[in-house]
Tab-separated table of C-alpha atoms in Angstrom:
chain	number	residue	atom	x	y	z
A	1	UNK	CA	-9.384	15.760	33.087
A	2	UNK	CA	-9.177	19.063	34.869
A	3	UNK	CA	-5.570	19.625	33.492
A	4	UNK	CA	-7.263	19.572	29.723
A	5	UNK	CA	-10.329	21.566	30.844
A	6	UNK	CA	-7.849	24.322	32.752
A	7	UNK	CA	-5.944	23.850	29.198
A	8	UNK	CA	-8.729	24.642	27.065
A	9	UNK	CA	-9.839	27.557	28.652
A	10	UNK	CA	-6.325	29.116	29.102
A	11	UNK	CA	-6.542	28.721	24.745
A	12	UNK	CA	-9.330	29.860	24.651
A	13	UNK	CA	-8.430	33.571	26.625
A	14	UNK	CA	-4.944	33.437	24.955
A	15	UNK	CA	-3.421	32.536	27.973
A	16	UNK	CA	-1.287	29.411	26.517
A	17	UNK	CA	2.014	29.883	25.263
A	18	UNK	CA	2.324	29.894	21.390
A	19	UNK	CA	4.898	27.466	21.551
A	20	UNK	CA	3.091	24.967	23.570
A	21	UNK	CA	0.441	25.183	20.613
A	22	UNK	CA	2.252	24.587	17.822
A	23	UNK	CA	4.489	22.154	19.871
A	24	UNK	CA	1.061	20.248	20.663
A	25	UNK	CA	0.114	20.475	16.772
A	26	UNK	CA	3.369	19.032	15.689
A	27	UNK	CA	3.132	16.349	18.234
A	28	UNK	CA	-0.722	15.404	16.713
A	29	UNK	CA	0.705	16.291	12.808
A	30	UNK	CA	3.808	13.414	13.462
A	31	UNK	CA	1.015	11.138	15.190
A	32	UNK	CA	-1.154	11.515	12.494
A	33	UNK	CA	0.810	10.761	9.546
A	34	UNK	CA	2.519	7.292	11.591
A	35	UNK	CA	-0.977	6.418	11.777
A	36	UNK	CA	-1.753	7.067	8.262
A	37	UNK	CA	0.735	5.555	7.154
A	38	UNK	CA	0.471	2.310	9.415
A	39	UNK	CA	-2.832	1.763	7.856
A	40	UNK	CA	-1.841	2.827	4.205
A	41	UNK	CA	-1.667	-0.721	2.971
A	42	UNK	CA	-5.432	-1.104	4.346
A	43	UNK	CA	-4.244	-3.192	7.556
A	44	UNK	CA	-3.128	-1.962	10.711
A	45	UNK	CA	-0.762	-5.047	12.158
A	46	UNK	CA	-0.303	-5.286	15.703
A	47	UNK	CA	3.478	-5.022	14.671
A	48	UNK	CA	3.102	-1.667	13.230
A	49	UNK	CA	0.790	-0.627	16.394
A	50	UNK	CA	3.773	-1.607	18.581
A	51	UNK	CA	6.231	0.656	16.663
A	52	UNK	CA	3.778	3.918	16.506
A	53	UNK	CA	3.666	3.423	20.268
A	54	UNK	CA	7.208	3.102	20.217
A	55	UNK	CA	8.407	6.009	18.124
A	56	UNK	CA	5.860	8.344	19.614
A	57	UNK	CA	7.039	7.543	23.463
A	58	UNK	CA	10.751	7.885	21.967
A	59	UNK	CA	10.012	10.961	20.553
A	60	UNK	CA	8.649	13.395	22.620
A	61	UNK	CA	9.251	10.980	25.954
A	62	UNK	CA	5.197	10.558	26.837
A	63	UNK	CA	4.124	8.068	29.453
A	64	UNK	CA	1.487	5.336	27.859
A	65	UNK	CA	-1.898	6.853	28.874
A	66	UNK	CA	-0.791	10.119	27.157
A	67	UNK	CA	0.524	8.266	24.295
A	68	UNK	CA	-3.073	6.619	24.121
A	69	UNK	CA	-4.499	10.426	24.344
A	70	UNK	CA	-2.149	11.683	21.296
A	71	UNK	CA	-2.703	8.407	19.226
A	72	UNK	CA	-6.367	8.789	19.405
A	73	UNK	CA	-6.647	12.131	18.795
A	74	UNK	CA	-4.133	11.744	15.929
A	75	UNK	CA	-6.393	9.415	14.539
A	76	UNK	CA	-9.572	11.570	14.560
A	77	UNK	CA	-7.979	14.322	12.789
A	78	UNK	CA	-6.482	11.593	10.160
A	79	UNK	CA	-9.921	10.196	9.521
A	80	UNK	CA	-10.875	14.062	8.967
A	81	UNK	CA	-8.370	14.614	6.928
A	82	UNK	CA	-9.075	15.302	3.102
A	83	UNK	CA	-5.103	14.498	2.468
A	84	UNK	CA	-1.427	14.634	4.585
A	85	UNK	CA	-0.858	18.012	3.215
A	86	UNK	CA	-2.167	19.711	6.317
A	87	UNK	CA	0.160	17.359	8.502
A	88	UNK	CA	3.419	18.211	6.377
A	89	UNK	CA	2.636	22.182	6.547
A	90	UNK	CA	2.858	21.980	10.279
A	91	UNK	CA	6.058	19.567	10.145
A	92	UNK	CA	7.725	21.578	7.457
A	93	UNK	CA	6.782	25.005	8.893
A	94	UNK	CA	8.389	24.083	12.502
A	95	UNK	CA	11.163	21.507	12.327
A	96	UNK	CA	14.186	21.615	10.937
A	97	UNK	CA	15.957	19.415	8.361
A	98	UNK	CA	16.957	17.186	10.443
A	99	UNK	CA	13.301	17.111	12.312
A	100	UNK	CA	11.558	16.325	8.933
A	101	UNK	CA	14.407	13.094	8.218
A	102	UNK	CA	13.085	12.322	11.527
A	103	UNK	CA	9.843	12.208	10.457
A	104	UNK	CA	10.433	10.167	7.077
A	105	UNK	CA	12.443	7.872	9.315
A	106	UNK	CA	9.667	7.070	11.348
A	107	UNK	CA	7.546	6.386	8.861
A	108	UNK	CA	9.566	3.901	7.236
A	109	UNK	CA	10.443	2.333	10.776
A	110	UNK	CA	6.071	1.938	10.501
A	111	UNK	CA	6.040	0.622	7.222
A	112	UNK	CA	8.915	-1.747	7.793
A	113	UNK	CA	7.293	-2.996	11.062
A	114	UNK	CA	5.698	-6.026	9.611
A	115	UNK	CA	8.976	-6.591	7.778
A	116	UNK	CA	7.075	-6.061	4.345
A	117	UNK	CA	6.593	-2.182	2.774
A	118	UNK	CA	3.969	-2.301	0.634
A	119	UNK	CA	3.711	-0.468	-2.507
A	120	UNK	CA	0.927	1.962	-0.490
A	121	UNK	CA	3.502	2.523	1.900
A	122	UNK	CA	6.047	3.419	-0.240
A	123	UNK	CA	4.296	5.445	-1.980
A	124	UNK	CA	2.959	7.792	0.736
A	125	UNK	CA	6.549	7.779	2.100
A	126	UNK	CA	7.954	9.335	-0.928
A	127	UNK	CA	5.079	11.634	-1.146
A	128	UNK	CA	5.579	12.934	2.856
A	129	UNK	CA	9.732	13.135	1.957
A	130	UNK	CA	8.671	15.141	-0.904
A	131	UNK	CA	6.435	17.667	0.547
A	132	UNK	CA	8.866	17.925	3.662
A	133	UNK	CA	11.656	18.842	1.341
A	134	UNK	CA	13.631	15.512	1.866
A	135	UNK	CA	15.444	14.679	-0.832
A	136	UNK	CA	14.654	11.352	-2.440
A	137	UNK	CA	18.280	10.187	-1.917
A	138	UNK	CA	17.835	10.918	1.395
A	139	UNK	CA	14.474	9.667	2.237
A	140	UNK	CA	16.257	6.406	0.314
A	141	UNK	CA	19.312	5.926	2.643
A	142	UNK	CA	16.632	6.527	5.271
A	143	UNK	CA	15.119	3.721	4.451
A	144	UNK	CA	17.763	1.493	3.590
A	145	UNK	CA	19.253	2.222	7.548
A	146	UNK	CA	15.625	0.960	8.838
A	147	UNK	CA	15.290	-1.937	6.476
A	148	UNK	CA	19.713	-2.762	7.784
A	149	UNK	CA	21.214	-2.498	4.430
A	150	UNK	CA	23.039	1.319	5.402
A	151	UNK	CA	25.199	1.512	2.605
């Protein structure tokens, strides 16, 4: 708790790094759209819970109380959010191409969890490939490596 409170305050008086701002904002952007999109068909299954947990320790190697921390927050700011668009500006603006696939991949991993993608799901994966500049063949063989048919 005094880590985030020592944190704050170096923010706060400019002392933090840049990069360890925007790496924290990409970290919450990524959390927040695998959240949004594991609740996108209006149901948040315990199987799709177990693979956000999954991706995000993979990802950027977190232990599970600071995967807790970035899940919650990631789902404040979702609930805040008016649409994804403020997510994919972060994403787009600091990854790379193959940093956004990463992203798209992810959330098709999420929506495949429960071994059913739901039209919702879909949907709002297209529209996150789309606004990350991943092309829809792409974002397609994407998902057809998650769902096993790779062809």
């Amino acid at each position: 708790m005094l880590e985030k409170i020592q944190g704050l305050l170096a923010d706060l008086l400019g002392e933090t790094p840049p990069d360890a701002l925007e790496g924290e904002e990409i970290r919450i952007a990524c959390a927040a759209l695998l959240v949004h999109c594991a609740r996108a068909d209006g149901y948040q299954s315990s199987a799709e819970t177990a693979k956000l947990r999954e991706i995000l320790t993979a990802q950027y190697g977190l232990s599970g109380d600071d995967v807790d921390e970035l899940i919650k927050e990631a789902e404040r700011r979702e609930a805040q959010a008016v649409d994804v668009h403020k997510f994919t500006r972060v994403l787009h603006r600091n990854l790379d191409r193959a940093g956004r696939q990463d992203i798209v991949r992810g959330l098709w991993e999420i929506s495949h969890a429960d071994a059913l993608i739901d039209h919702d799901e879909r949907r709002l994966v297209t529209l996150v490939a789309g606004l990350l500049d991943v092309e829809i063949h792409e974002a397609v063989q994407i998902r057809r490596d998650v769902e096993g048919r790779g062809d």
